[in-house]
Short mmCIF file of C-alpha atoms and ligand atoms in Angstrom, two decimals:
data_model
loop_
_atom_site.label_atom_id
_atom_site.label_comp_id
_atom_site.label_asym_id
_atom_site.label_seq_id
_atom_site.Cartn_x
_atom_site.Cartn_y
_atom_site.Cartn_z
CA MET A 303 139.52 -92.91 10.02
CA THR A 304 138.56 -89.37 8.59
CA PHE A 305 135.36 -87.80 9.92
CA GLU A 306 133.35 -85.58 7.24
CA LYS A 307 133.29 -82.96 9.44
CA ASN A 308 134.75 -82.01 12.91
CA ILE A 309 132.03 -80.82 15.33
CA LEU A 310 132.88 -79.45 19.01
CA CYS A 311 130.61 -78.07 21.65
CA ILE A 312 131.90 -76.19 24.76
CA GLY A 313 129.80 -76.88 27.57
CA ALA A 314 129.38 -80.56 28.63
CA GLY A 315 126.09 -79.34 30.92
CA TYR A 316 122.64 -80.41 30.29
CA VAL A 317 122.51 -78.85 26.71
CA GLY A 318 125.75 -79.72 25.16
CA GLY A 319 125.87 -83.48 26.53
CA PRO A 320 122.92 -84.78 25.53
CA THR A 321 122.86 -82.83 22.20
CA MET A 322 125.96 -83.84 21.56
CA ALA A 323 125.34 -87.51 22.17
CA MET A 324 122.48 -87.39 19.94
CA ILE A 325 124.28 -85.88 17.14
CA GLY A 326 126.87 -88.65 17.04
CA ALA A 327 124.62 -91.08 17.57
CA LYS A 328 122.74 -90.07 13.99
CA CYS A 329 125.65 -88.58 12.48
CA PRO A 330 128.66 -91.63 12.48
CA GLN A 331 130.52 -89.58 9.73
CA TYR A 332 130.72 -87.08 11.48
CA LYS A 333 133.67 -86.61 15.04
CA VAL A 334 131.72 -85.07 17.90
CA THR A 335 134.13 -83.36 20.74
CA VAL A 336 132.91 -81.87 23.67
CA VAL A 337 134.51 -79.77 25.91
CA ASP A 338 134.15 -78.24 29.03
CA ILE A 339 136.58 -76.45 31.96
CA ASP A 340 134.97 -78.47 34.30
CA MET A 341 137.43 -81.41 35.12
CA ASN A 342 135.04 -83.59 37.11
CA LYS A 343 131.97 -83.02 34.79
CA ILE A 344 134.45 -84.65 31.53
CA ALA A 345 135.56 -87.55 33.81
CA ALA A 346 132.09 -87.94 34.26
CA TRP A 347 131.35 -88.21 31.00
CA LYS A 348 134.04 -90.55 30.30
CA SER A 349 132.73 -93.09 32.98
CA ASP A 350 129.86 -95.19 33.68
CA SER A 351 128.19 -92.80 35.81
CA LEU A 352 127.58 -89.84 33.57
CA PRO A 353 127.04 -86.20 35.23
CA ILE A 354 123.30 -86.18 34.50
CA TYR A 355 120.38 -88.39 34.42
CA GLU A 356 118.43 -88.56 31.92
CA PRO A 357 116.26 -91.63 30.48
CA GLY A 358 117.81 -93.38 27.40
CA LEU A 359 120.99 -91.11 27.80
CA SER A 360 123.74 -93.77 28.92
CA GLU A 361 122.96 -96.25 26.49
CA LEU A 362 123.37 -93.45 23.76
CA VAL A 363 126.78 -92.23 25.00
CA LYS A 364 127.79 -96.04 25.46
CA THR A 365 127.20 -96.80 21.64
CA THR A 366 128.81 -93.77 20.68
CA ARG A 367 131.81 -92.86 22.78
CA ASP A 368 135.21 -92.88 21.57
CA ARG A 369 133.57 -94.13 18.21
CA ASN A 370 132.78 -90.73 17.06
CA LEU A 371 131.71 -88.44 20.73
CA PHE A 372 134.59 -87.74 22.70
CA PHE A 373 135.22 -85.97 25.71
CA SER A 374 137.97 -83.66 26.71
CA THR A 375 139.04 -80.89 28.63
CA ASP A 376 141.51 -79.61 26.33
CA ILE A 377 139.17 -76.46 25.11
CA GLU A 378 142.26 -74.95 22.78
CA ALA A 379 143.25 -78.19 20.62
CA GLY A 380 139.33 -78.57 20.46
CA ILE A 381 138.81 -75.29 18.57
CA ARG A 382 141.75 -75.46 16.41
CA GLU A 383 140.03 -79.00 14.84
CA ALA A 384 136.74 -78.08 14.52
CA ASN A 385 134.64 -76.73 11.56
CA ILE A 386 131.58 -76.28 13.80
CA ILE A 387 131.73 -75.03 16.79
CA PHE A 388 128.57 -74.79 19.21
CA VAL A 389 128.76 -72.91 22.66
CA SER A 390 126.49 -74.29 25.15
CA VAL A 391 127.78 -72.52 28.06
CA ASN A 392 125.65 -71.45 30.61
CA THR A 393 123.86 -67.76 30.65
CA PRO A 394 122.51 -67.38 34.26
CA THR A 395 120.94 -64.40 35.26
CA LYS A 396 123.19 -61.67 36.43
CA THR A 397 123.79 -61.02 39.62
CA PHE A 398 125.57 -58.18 39.78
CA GLY A 399 125.51 -54.61 38.10
CA GLN A 400 123.59 -52.96 35.87
CA GLY A 401 120.67 -55.30 35.22
CA ALA A 402 121.07 -57.56 38.29
CA GLY A 403 118.73 -60.04 38.69
CA LYS A 404 117.30 -59.93 35.44
CA ALA A 405 119.64 -59.33 32.73
CA ALA A 406 121.53 -62.47 31.26
CA ASP A 407 125.44 -62.77 32.86
CA LEU A 408 127.46 -62.71 29.29
CA GLN A 409 130.62 -63.20 30.60
CA TYR A 410 131.35 -66.88 30.28
CA TRP A 411 130.11 -66.79 26.36
CA GLU A 412 132.06 -63.74 25.67
CA LYS A 413 134.91 -65.85 27.16
CA THR A 414 134.32 -68.62 25.10
CA ALA A 415 134.18 -66.30 21.83
CA ARG A 416 137.62 -64.96 22.80
CA GLN A 417 139.23 -68.24 23.28
CA ILE A 418 137.65 -69.24 19.98
CA LEU A 419 139.30 -66.36 18.62
CA ALA A 420 142.79 -66.57 20.12
CA ASN A 421 142.71 -70.61 18.86
CA SER A 422 141.61 -70.66 15.46
CA LYS A 423 143.79 -70.89 12.00
CA ASP A 424 140.97 -71.22 9.66
CA SER A 425 137.50 -70.12 9.03
CA LYS A 426 134.08 -71.35 11.56
CA ILE A 427 130.39 -71.74 12.04
CA ILE A 428 130.15 -70.75 15.99
CA VAL A 429 126.32 -72.14 16.51
CA GLU A 430 124.60 -70.16 19.70
CA LYS A 431 123.02 -72.83 21.32
CA SER A 432 122.96 -71.27 24.93
CA THR A 433 119.62 -68.86 25.15
CA LEU A 434 121.03 -65.74 24.65
CA PRO A 435 119.07 -62.01 23.97
CA VAL A 436 118.15 -61.18 21.31
CA ARG A 437 121.19 -59.62 19.49
CA THR A 438 123.85 -61.43 21.12
CA ALA A 439 125.06 -62.87 17.88
CA LYS A 440 125.95 -59.29 16.88
CA ALA A 441 128.22 -58.61 19.38
CA MET A 442 130.00 -61.75 19.31
CA GLU A 443 130.48 -61.51 15.39
CA ARG A 444 132.21 -58.15 16.25
CA ILE A 445 134.52 -60.05 19.15
CA LEU A 446 135.18 -62.73 16.86
CA ASN A 447 135.32 -60.98 13.39
CA GLY A 448 137.52 -58.02 14.70
CA ASN A 449 140.55 -59.65 13.77
CA SER A 450 143.27 -58.65 11.56
CA GLU A 451 143.44 -62.11 9.84
CA LYS A 452 141.38 -63.74 6.82
CA ILE A 453 139.94 -65.59 8.74
CA HIS A 454 135.68 -65.35 8.97
CA PHE A 455 133.15 -66.81 11.74
CA GLU A 456 129.97 -66.62 11.10
CA VAL A 457 127.67 -67.14 14.25
CA VAL A 458 124.51 -69.24 13.53
CA SER A 459 121.36 -69.40 15.80
CA ASN A 460 120.11 -72.73 17.04
CA PRO A 461 118.06 -72.74 20.10
CA GLU A 462 117.55 -76.27 21.98
CA PHE A 463 113.87 -77.12 22.91
CA LEU A 464 114.55 -80.42 24.76
CA ALA A 465 112.96 -80.73 28.44
CA GLU A 466 114.96 -82.38 30.80
CA GLY A 467 113.41 -85.62 32.15
CA SER A 468 112.44 -86.27 28.54
CA ALA A 469 115.56 -84.92 26.37
CA ILE A 470 116.38 -87.80 24.00
CA LYS A 471 113.00 -88.11 23.40
CA ASP A 472 113.09 -84.45 22.37
CA LEU A 473 115.52 -84.88 20.43
CA GLU A 474 115.46 -87.75 18.54
CA ASN A 475 112.20 -86.59 17.38
CA PRO A 476 111.96 -83.02 18.50
CA ASP A 477 108.59 -80.45 17.44
CA ARG A 478 110.74 -78.50 15.21
CA VAL A 479 114.72 -77.56 15.09
CA LEU A 480 115.17 -73.93 14.63
CA ILE A 481 117.91 -72.37 12.44
CA GLY A 482 118.57 -68.61 12.50
CA SER A 483 121.90 -67.21 10.38
CA SER A 484 122.15 -63.73 8.86
CA GLU A 485 120.59 -63.26 5.06
CA THR A 486 124.01 -62.60 3.36
CA GLU A 487 125.44 -65.39 1.05
CA LYS A 488 127.82 -66.35 4.00
CA GLY A 489 125.14 -66.51 6.57
CA ILE A 490 123.17 -68.96 4.32
CA ARG A 491 125.36 -70.93 3.33
CA ALA A 492 126.63 -71.07 7.43
CA ARG A 493 122.67 -72.05 8.18
CA LYS A 494 123.11 -74.56 5.22
CA GLU A 495 125.61 -76.76 6.92
CA ILE A 496 123.69 -76.79 10.20
CA VAL A 497 120.41 -77.89 8.59
CA ASP A 498 122.31 -80.80 7.08
CA ILE A 499 123.63 -82.28 10.37
CA TYR A 500 119.96 -82.44 11.61
CA ALA A 501 118.65 -83.82 8.47
CA ASN A 502 120.43 -86.85 9.06
CA TRP A 503 117.15 -87.93 10.83
CA VAL A 504 114.80 -84.90 11.32
CA ALA A 505 112.65 -84.47 8.86
CA ARG A 506 112.78 -81.52 6.30
CA GLU A 507 110.11 -79.97 6.98
CA LYS A 508 110.70 -79.93 10.95
CA ILE A 509 113.51 -77.72 9.79
CA ILE A 510 112.63 -74.51 10.53
CA GLU A 511 115.14 -71.38 8.76
CA SER A 512 114.85 -67.81 9.90
CA ASN A 513 116.76 -64.41 10.35
CA VAL A 514 118.97 -64.71 13.68
CA TRP A 515 117.44 -62.14 15.71
CA SER A 516 114.14 -64.48 15.17
CA SER A 517 115.62 -67.36 16.46
CA GLU A 518 116.96 -66.01 19.32
CA LEU A 519 113.34 -64.07 20.37
CA SER A 520 111.75 -67.49 19.22
CA LYS A 521 113.51 -69.21 22.26
CA LEU A 522 112.40 -67.02 25.16
CA THR A 523 109.11 -66.71 23.58
CA ALA A 524 108.50 -70.41 23.78
CA ASN A 525 109.58 -70.29 27.35
CA ALA A 526 107.39 -67.48 28.32
CA PHE A 527 104.37 -68.83 26.67
CA LEU A 528 105.17 -72.36 28.47
CA ALA A 529 105.32 -70.92 31.83
CA GLN A 530 102.63 -68.28 31.10
CA ARG A 531 100.26 -70.92 30.97
CA VAL A 532 101.59 -72.60 33.85
CA SER A 533 100.97 -69.35 35.96
CA SER A 534 97.62 -68.72 34.33
CA ILE A 535 96.30 -72.25 35.23
CA ASN A 536 98.40 -71.48 39.12
CA SER A 537 96.49 -68.39 39.30
CA LEU A 538 93.41 -69.68 39.36
CA SER A 539 93.89 -72.65 41.31
CA ALA A 540 93.84 -70.28 44.04
CA LEU A 541 89.97 -69.35 43.00
CA CYS A 542 89.37 -72.80 42.72
CA GLU A 543 90.35 -73.69 46.62
CA LYS A 544 87.72 -69.99 47.62
CA THR A 545 84.85 -71.35 45.36
CA GLU A 546 84.78 -75.34 45.34
CA ALA A 547 85.64 -75.48 41.97
CA ASP A 548 88.49 -78.03 41.07
CA ILE A 549 91.17 -77.37 38.85
CA ASP A 550 92.11 -79.97 37.38
CA GLU A 551 88.57 -80.14 36.36
CA VAL A 552 88.62 -76.51 35.09
CA ALA A 553 91.67 -77.61 32.87
CA HIS A 554 90.85 -80.33 31.57
CA ALA A 555 87.50 -78.49 30.74
CA VAL A 556 89.34 -75.75 29.07
CA GLY A 557 92.38 -77.88 27.53
CA MET A 558 89.84 -79.78 25.31
CA GLU A 559 88.96 -76.47 23.66
CA SER A 560 91.19 -77.61 20.23
CA ARG A 561 92.16 -73.78 20.28
CA ILE A 562 93.76 -74.45 24.06
CA GLY A 563 94.89 -77.89 23.90
CA PRO A 564 95.83 -79.87 27.29
CA ARG A 565 99.37 -79.42 28.07
CA PHE A 566 101.08 -77.49 30.94
CA LEU A 567 97.81 -76.49 32.00
CA LYS A 568 98.48 -79.17 35.43
CA ALA A 569 98.53 -76.92 38.49
CA SER A 570 101.24 -77.19 40.51
CA VAL A 571 103.27 -75.50 43.48
CA GLY A 572 104.89 -73.84 41.16
CA PHE A 573 107.14 -74.05 37.58
CA GLY A 574 110.60 -74.63 38.24
CA GLY A 575 113.91 -75.19 36.03
CA SER A 576 116.59 -73.37 34.75
CA CYS A 577 115.25 -71.97 32.14
CA PHE A 578 111.63 -70.19 32.75
CA LYS A 579 112.39 -67.74 35.13
CA LYS A 580 115.65 -66.73 33.91
CA ASP A 581 114.69 -66.79 30.23
CA ILE A 582 111.25 -64.51 31.04
CA LEU A 583 113.35 -61.97 33.19
CA ASN A 584 116.04 -61.75 30.31
CA LEU A 585 112.98 -60.86 28.05
CA VAL A 586 111.86 -58.57 30.77
CA TYR A 587 114.74 -57.06 30.96
CA ILE A 588 115.22 -56.18 27.16
CA CYS A 589 111.99 -55.09 26.79
CA GLN A 590 113.03 -52.69 29.44
CA SER A 591 115.62 -51.35 28.06
CA TYR A 592 113.66 -50.87 24.83
CA GLY A 593 111.57 -48.80 27.39
CA LEU A 594 108.51 -51.51 26.65
CA ASN A 595 107.51 -51.14 30.24
CA GLU A 596 103.92 -52.63 29.81
CA VAL A 597 105.23 -55.29 27.77
CA ALA A 598 107.63 -56.17 30.59
CA ASP A 599 105.22 -56.16 32.96
CA TYR A 600 102.74 -58.21 31.65
CA TRP A 601 105.65 -61.15 31.28
CA GLU A 602 107.46 -60.16 34.70
CA SER A 603 103.36 -60.99 35.99
CA VAL A 604 104.00 -64.53 34.87
CA VAL A 605 107.10 -64.75 37.49
CA LYS A 606 105.55 -63.18 40.49
CA ILE A 607 102.27 -65.62 40.55
CA ASN A 608 105.01 -68.45 40.65
CA GLU A 609 106.72 -67.17 43.65
CA TRP A 610 103.28 -66.44 44.98
CA GLN A 611 101.98 -69.58 44.43
CA GLU A 612 105.03 -70.72 46.45
CA LYS A 613 104.02 -68.50 48.85
CA ARG A 614 100.69 -69.70 49.38
CA PHE A 615 101.52 -73.17 49.93
CA ILE A 616 103.96 -72.42 52.46
CA GLN A 617 101.49 -70.21 54.06
CA ASN A 618 98.42 -73.19 53.48
CA MET A 619 100.91 -75.53 55.87
CA LEU A 620 101.47 -73.65 58.14
CA ILE A 621 97.48 -72.60 58.90
CA ASN A 622 96.10 -75.51 58.81
CA MET A 623 98.46 -77.38 61.23
CA PHE A 624 97.34 -74.61 63.59
CA ASN A 625 99.58 -72.04 62.76
CA THR A 626 102.80 -73.54 64.05
CA VAL A 627 105.20 -75.86 62.40
CA ALA A 628 108.23 -75.23 64.74
CA GLY A 629 109.33 -78.25 66.24
CA LYS A 630 107.34 -80.56 63.84
CA ARG A 631 108.84 -83.32 61.66
CA ILE A 632 107.94 -82.80 57.95
CA ALA A 633 108.56 -84.98 55.28
CA LEU A 634 108.87 -83.70 51.38
CA PHE A 635 107.88 -86.17 48.94
CA GLY A 636 110.45 -84.89 46.01
CA PHE A 637 113.03 -82.25 45.55
CA ALA A 638 114.07 -82.01 42.23
CA PHE A 639 112.26 -79.43 40.18
CA LYS A 640 110.31 -82.06 37.81
CA ALA A 641 109.75 -85.74 37.69
CA ASP A 642 111.97 -87.70 36.07
CA THR A 643 115.40 -85.23 36.50
CA GLY A 644 118.00 -85.33 39.33
CA ASP A 645 118.08 -81.67 38.44
CA THR A 646 117.20 -78.89 41.18
CA ARG A 647 117.92 -76.03 39.97
CA GLU A 648 114.94 -73.10 40.79
CA SER A 649 112.87 -76.23 42.28
CA PRO A 650 110.08 -74.77 44.07
CA ALA A 651 111.04 -77.56 46.78
CA LEU A 652 114.28 -75.10 47.61
CA TYR A 653 111.90 -72.28 48.59
CA ILE A 654 109.68 -74.65 50.62
CA THR A 655 112.40 -75.87 52.36
CA ARG A 656 113.79 -72.80 53.28
CA GLY A 657 110.22 -71.37 54.40
CA LEU A 658 110.24 -74.46 56.21
CA LEU A 659 113.34 -74.30 57.93
CA GLU A 660 112.82 -70.43 58.49
CA GLU A 661 109.73 -71.38 60.87
CA ARG A 662 111.69 -74.18 62.78
CA ALA A 663 110.16 -77.34 61.20
CA LEU A 664 112.47 -80.51 61.17
CA VAL A 665 112.34 -81.16 57.18
CA VAL A 666 113.08 -84.63 55.71
CA ILE A 667 113.81 -84.78 52.43
CA SER A 668 113.18 -87.74 49.87
CA ASP A 669 114.30 -88.07 46.57
CA PRO A 670 114.96 -91.28 43.77
CA GLU A 671 117.56 -88.47 41.99
CA ALA A 672 117.85 -85.57 43.50
CA LEU A 673 119.09 -86.00 46.93
CA GLY A 674 123.05 -85.33 45.67
CA ASN A 675 121.86 -81.76 44.61
CA ALA A 676 119.26 -81.16 47.35
CA LYS A 677 122.86 -81.27 49.56
CA ARG A 678 124.69 -79.08 47.71
CA ASP A 679 121.90 -76.91 47.41
CA LEU A 680 121.45 -77.37 51.27
CA LYS A 681 124.76 -77.25 52.46
CA ASP A 682 124.70 -74.00 54.16
CA PHE A 683 121.82 -75.33 56.65
CA ASN A 684 123.33 -77.71 59.27
CA GLU A 685 120.47 -78.08 61.38
CA ASN A 686 116.76 -79.55 61.46
CA LEU A 687 117.14 -81.41 57.36
CA ILE A 688 117.07 -85.25 57.54
CA PHE A 689 117.86 -86.24 53.63
CA THR A 690 116.72 -90.13 52.71
CA GLU A 691 115.97 -92.38 49.87
CA ASP A 692 113.41 -94.02 51.66
CA PRO A 693 110.18 -91.73 51.81
CA TYR A 694 108.61 -94.15 54.36
CA GLU A 695 111.47 -93.35 56.46
CA ALA A 696 110.83 -89.33 55.93
CA ALA A 697 107.28 -89.84 56.55
CA ARG A 698 107.95 -91.84 59.57
CA GLU A 699 107.00 -89.51 62.80
CA SER A 700 105.97 -86.76 60.59
CA HIS A 701 103.25 -84.52 61.06
CA ALA A 702 103.13 -83.69 56.97
CA VAL A 703 104.15 -84.93 53.56
CA ALA A 704 104.00 -82.60 51.09
CA VAL A 705 104.75 -83.81 47.55
CA LEU A 706 106.60 -81.36 46.06
CA THR A 707 107.92 -83.71 42.59
CA GLU A 708 105.39 -85.70 40.48
CA TRP A 709 107.40 -88.77 40.95
CA ARG A 710 105.41 -91.82 39.92
CA GLN A 711 107.08 -93.52 42.96
CA PHE A 712 105.15 -91.57 45.32
CA LYS A 713 101.68 -92.61 43.81
CA GLU A 714 102.45 -95.80 44.26
CA LEU A 715 103.36 -96.17 47.84
CA ASP A 716 101.35 -97.65 50.45
CA TYR A 717 99.56 -94.74 52.28
CA THR A 718 98.22 -96.92 55.00
CA ARG A 719 101.48 -98.31 55.81
CA ILE A 720 102.59 -94.07 56.46
CA LEU A 721 99.12 -93.06 58.23
CA ASN A 722 100.24 -95.53 61.14
CA SER A 723 103.43 -94.48 60.97
CA MET A 724 103.25 -90.59 61.26
CA CYS A 725 101.48 -88.02 64.19
CA GLN A 726 98.10 -87.94 64.13
CA PRO A 727 96.94 -86.11 63.25
CA ALA A 728 98.06 -86.78 59.73
CA PHE A 729 98.74 -84.07 56.75
CA ILE A 730 99.16 -84.40 53.01
CA PHE A 731 99.96 -81.54 50.90
CA ASP A 732 99.78 -82.29 47.54
CA GLY A 733 101.54 -79.81 45.45
CA ARG A 734 101.62 -81.73 42.26
CA ASN A 735 97.97 -83.30 42.70
CA ILE A 736 99.08 -86.85 41.78
CA LEU A 737 96.97 -88.30 44.43
CA ASP A 738 94.01 -90.07 44.63
CA HIS A 739 93.14 -87.59 47.37
CA ARG A 740 89.47 -88.74 48.37
CA ARG A 741 91.08 -92.07 49.11
CA LEU A 742 93.59 -90.68 51.27
CA PHE A 743 90.54 -88.43 53.30
CA GLU A 744 88.53 -91.44 53.68
CA MET A 745 91.79 -93.42 54.85
CA GLY A 746 92.21 -90.76 57.85
CA PHE A 747 94.76 -87.93 56.61
CA ASN A 748 93.43 -84.66 56.01
CA VAL A 749 94.06 -83.44 52.67
CA PHE A 750 95.31 -80.30 50.94
CA ALA A 751 95.54 -80.11 47.11
CA ILE A 752 96.70 -77.32 44.90
CA GLY A 753 93.28 -76.08 43.37
CA LYS A 754 90.70 -78.30 45.48
CA ALA A 755 88.42 -77.57 48.41
CA PRO A 756 90.60 -79.11 51.60
CA LEU A 757 89.49 -82.33 52.92
CA LYS A 758 89.55 -82.21 56.35
CA HIS A 759 88.03 -84.77 59.73
CA PHE A 760 88.17 -81.37 61.73
C1 UDX B 1443 122.97 -73.57 29.04
C2 UDX B 1443 122.55 -72.41 29.11
O1 UDX B 1443 122.40 -71.96 30.27
C3 UDX B 1443 121.51 -72.50 28.61
O2 UDX B 1443 121.11 -70.81 28.79
C4 UDX B 1443 121.15 -72.95 27.72
O3 UDX B 1443 119.53 -72.82 27.13
C5 UDX B 1443 121.52 -74.10 27.11
O4 UDX B 1443 122.74 -73.80 27.67
P1 UDX B 1443 122.91 -76.16 30.83
O5 UDX B 1443 123.45 -76.89 29.86
O6 UDX B 1443 121.82 -76.33 31.12
O7 UDX B 1443 121.96 -74.54 29.59
O8 UDX B 1443 123.96 -75.56 31.37
P2 UDX B 1443 124.95 -76.35 32.12
O9 UDX B 1443 124.41 -77.84 32.60
O10 UDX B 1443 125.20 -75.08 33.56
O11 UDX B 1443 126.09 -76.43 31.27
C6 UDX B 1443 127.23 -75.02 31.22
C7 UDX B 1443 128.56 -75.97 31.03
O12 UDX B 1443 129.61 -74.86 30.27
C8 UDX B 1443 128.96 -75.96 32.46
O13 UDX B 1443 129.56 -77.57 32.52
C9 UDX B 1443 130.21 -75.50 32.51
O14 UDX B 1443 131.30 -76.23 33.16
C10 UDX B 1443 130.56 -74.95 30.87
N1 UDX B 1443 131.53 -73.88 30.56
C11 UDX B 1443 131.07 -72.72 31.70
C12 UDX B 1443 132.57 -74.11 30.06
O15 UDX B 1443 132.90 -75.13 29.48
N2 UDX B 1443 133.03 -72.72 29.67
C13 UDX B 1443 132.75 -71.73 30.30
O16 UDX B 1443 133.58 -70.79 30.55
C14 UDX B 1443 131.88 -71.62 31.06
C1 UDX B 1444 112.13 -75.73 29.44
C2 UDX B 1444 111.41 -76.12 28.11
O1 UDX B 1444 109.95 -76.82 28.39
C3 UDX B 1444 112.17 -76.48 27.37
O2 UDX B 1444 111.58 -76.27 25.87
C4 UDX B 1444 113.46 -75.65 27.31
O3 UDX B 1444 114.35 -75.89 26.43
C5 UDX B 1444 113.76 -75.49 28.71
O4 UDX B 1444 113.08 -74.96 29.31
P1 UDX B 1444 112.40 -77.99 31.03
O5 UDX B 1444 112.94 -76.72 32.18
O6 UDX B 1444 113.18 -79.03 31.32
O7 UDX B 1444 112.45 -77.44 29.93
O8 UDX B 1444 111.08 -77.89 32.18
P2 UDX B 1444 109.46 -78.56 31.77
O9 UDX B 1444 108.84 -79.55 31.24
O10 UDX B 1444 108.93 -77.11 30.81
O11 UDX B 1444 108.87 -78.29 32.99
C6 UDX B 1444 108.95 -76.72 33.80
C7 UDX B 1444 108.47 -76.84 34.91
O12 UDX B 1444 106.89 -76.35 35.51
C8 UDX B 1444 108.47 -77.79 35.94
O13 UDX B 1444 109.19 -77.37 37.09
C9 UDX B 1444 107.07 -78.69 35.76
O14 UDX B 1444 107.15 -78.97 37.16
C10 UDX B 1444 106.64 -77.21 35.73
N1 UDX B 1444 105.33 -77.57 34.96
C11 UDX B 1444 104.95 -77.90 33.70
C12 UDX B 1444 103.99 -77.58 35.42
O15 UDX B 1444 103.98 -76.89 37.06
N2 UDX B 1444 102.55 -78.21 35.15
C13 UDX B 1444 102.78 -77.91 33.64
O16 UDX B 1444 101.77 -78.02 33.12
C14 UDX B 1444 103.83 -78.38 33.11
#
């Protein structure tokens, strides 16, 4: 069968995999190939046990795989065949040299660009899917178009706004799709080709076009704004704990204001995930490099409040458990950075676990999807760490339960059974405010939630 377009995606991660599965499903007329340097990941994409957990993803992959969606490790062949190449390789925070700890590490991106150049015999459209610093497209164009042959690469920016756990829903029905290109004739033509892909299922008025820099910066800005809302509410949660105001009531009252809106106002132990911190630090670095130090400081404070919120959570546990957790068994309910995903990148649970281990607690981690990743993240800690899928088992003989991920399962547990199996006095620290605190208190627990007055029996 001949296909209308050959689309390649380099990078079969959280973004590349689901996005291409959706394009494949909605556009049977295109051949979509996903490649990755990681052989194991590609093998998993070809199997019944996909490398990532996302509601609805496996159904989508099953209907499209080997029809017009293919997974492969042959990156070179993929490049040769493709008309359009999405690049979705990772762009982590740089850990070395200039900009370490803030700037984006673009080595994989540049390596990929050179690989595209080395294997291309005709002109192609290159789509930036990875989140990149503003003006990266320019550098990429320079690398790609530095060849003497008569082929041209047009770099288009199409940032991904999907959130984990709802990736399939977000891809199927996005708030908007953003496509940025240079405003030359070639740029506009390339932009239109990408618009045409999404127009197969997304309403035309939701597909926004812009210049390439606006597109790159909009992605960083969107994540910075979302994270800023969480840090804003979390900063006030500390004030609520001092004043008997209740952060959920405040968030509700404030969020009803139509100019503010209710979403991303849920106080928590802190935000995690692969994007928020990375993208804000990246924004901070860019501002600093243009000498905009006030702007940089403003956004950096969003990350600082988040770190403080995580630290505060551990301190609160310590102070209330008589200033010591050494030798005490503590059950962590949840390790993923949010519910409905197995992803643990930048999860507050990681920080809390490390802090409790430093205090010599015995930490028992329970999570329905994230135990594999949790074990990998904590592989350097061999002692005082237990993993179990069963939350009842985790809580047994523990002094405290700390809820770190808002999994629905945790709301539905039999807390009388849990209380009776724990050491007394029993503590609950609800880092996600998902439990019925009054009921737990009446049952006999000492309850500490985020942004609420503590409920204790002593
Ligand atoms: C990536 C970027 O990190 C993020 O900035 C952007 O917003 C979306 O794309 P994600 O899909 O979550 O995010 O990353 P990850 O799950 O780590 O996947 C990246 C994949 O690229 C990995 O499977 C990795 O093996 C692959 N890769 C990396 C290559 O195929 N080639 C390389 O040279 C480097
Ligand atoms: C985010 C963006 O939403 C998405 O558009 C972008 O492409 C990638 O980054 P994601 O990291 O999957 O997506 O998760 P998100 O739902 O935004 O949550 C991020 C973190 O904030 C989680 O740890 C979550 O628990 C926390 N959060 C979110 C809160 O603590 N309170 C809230 O009200 C909302």
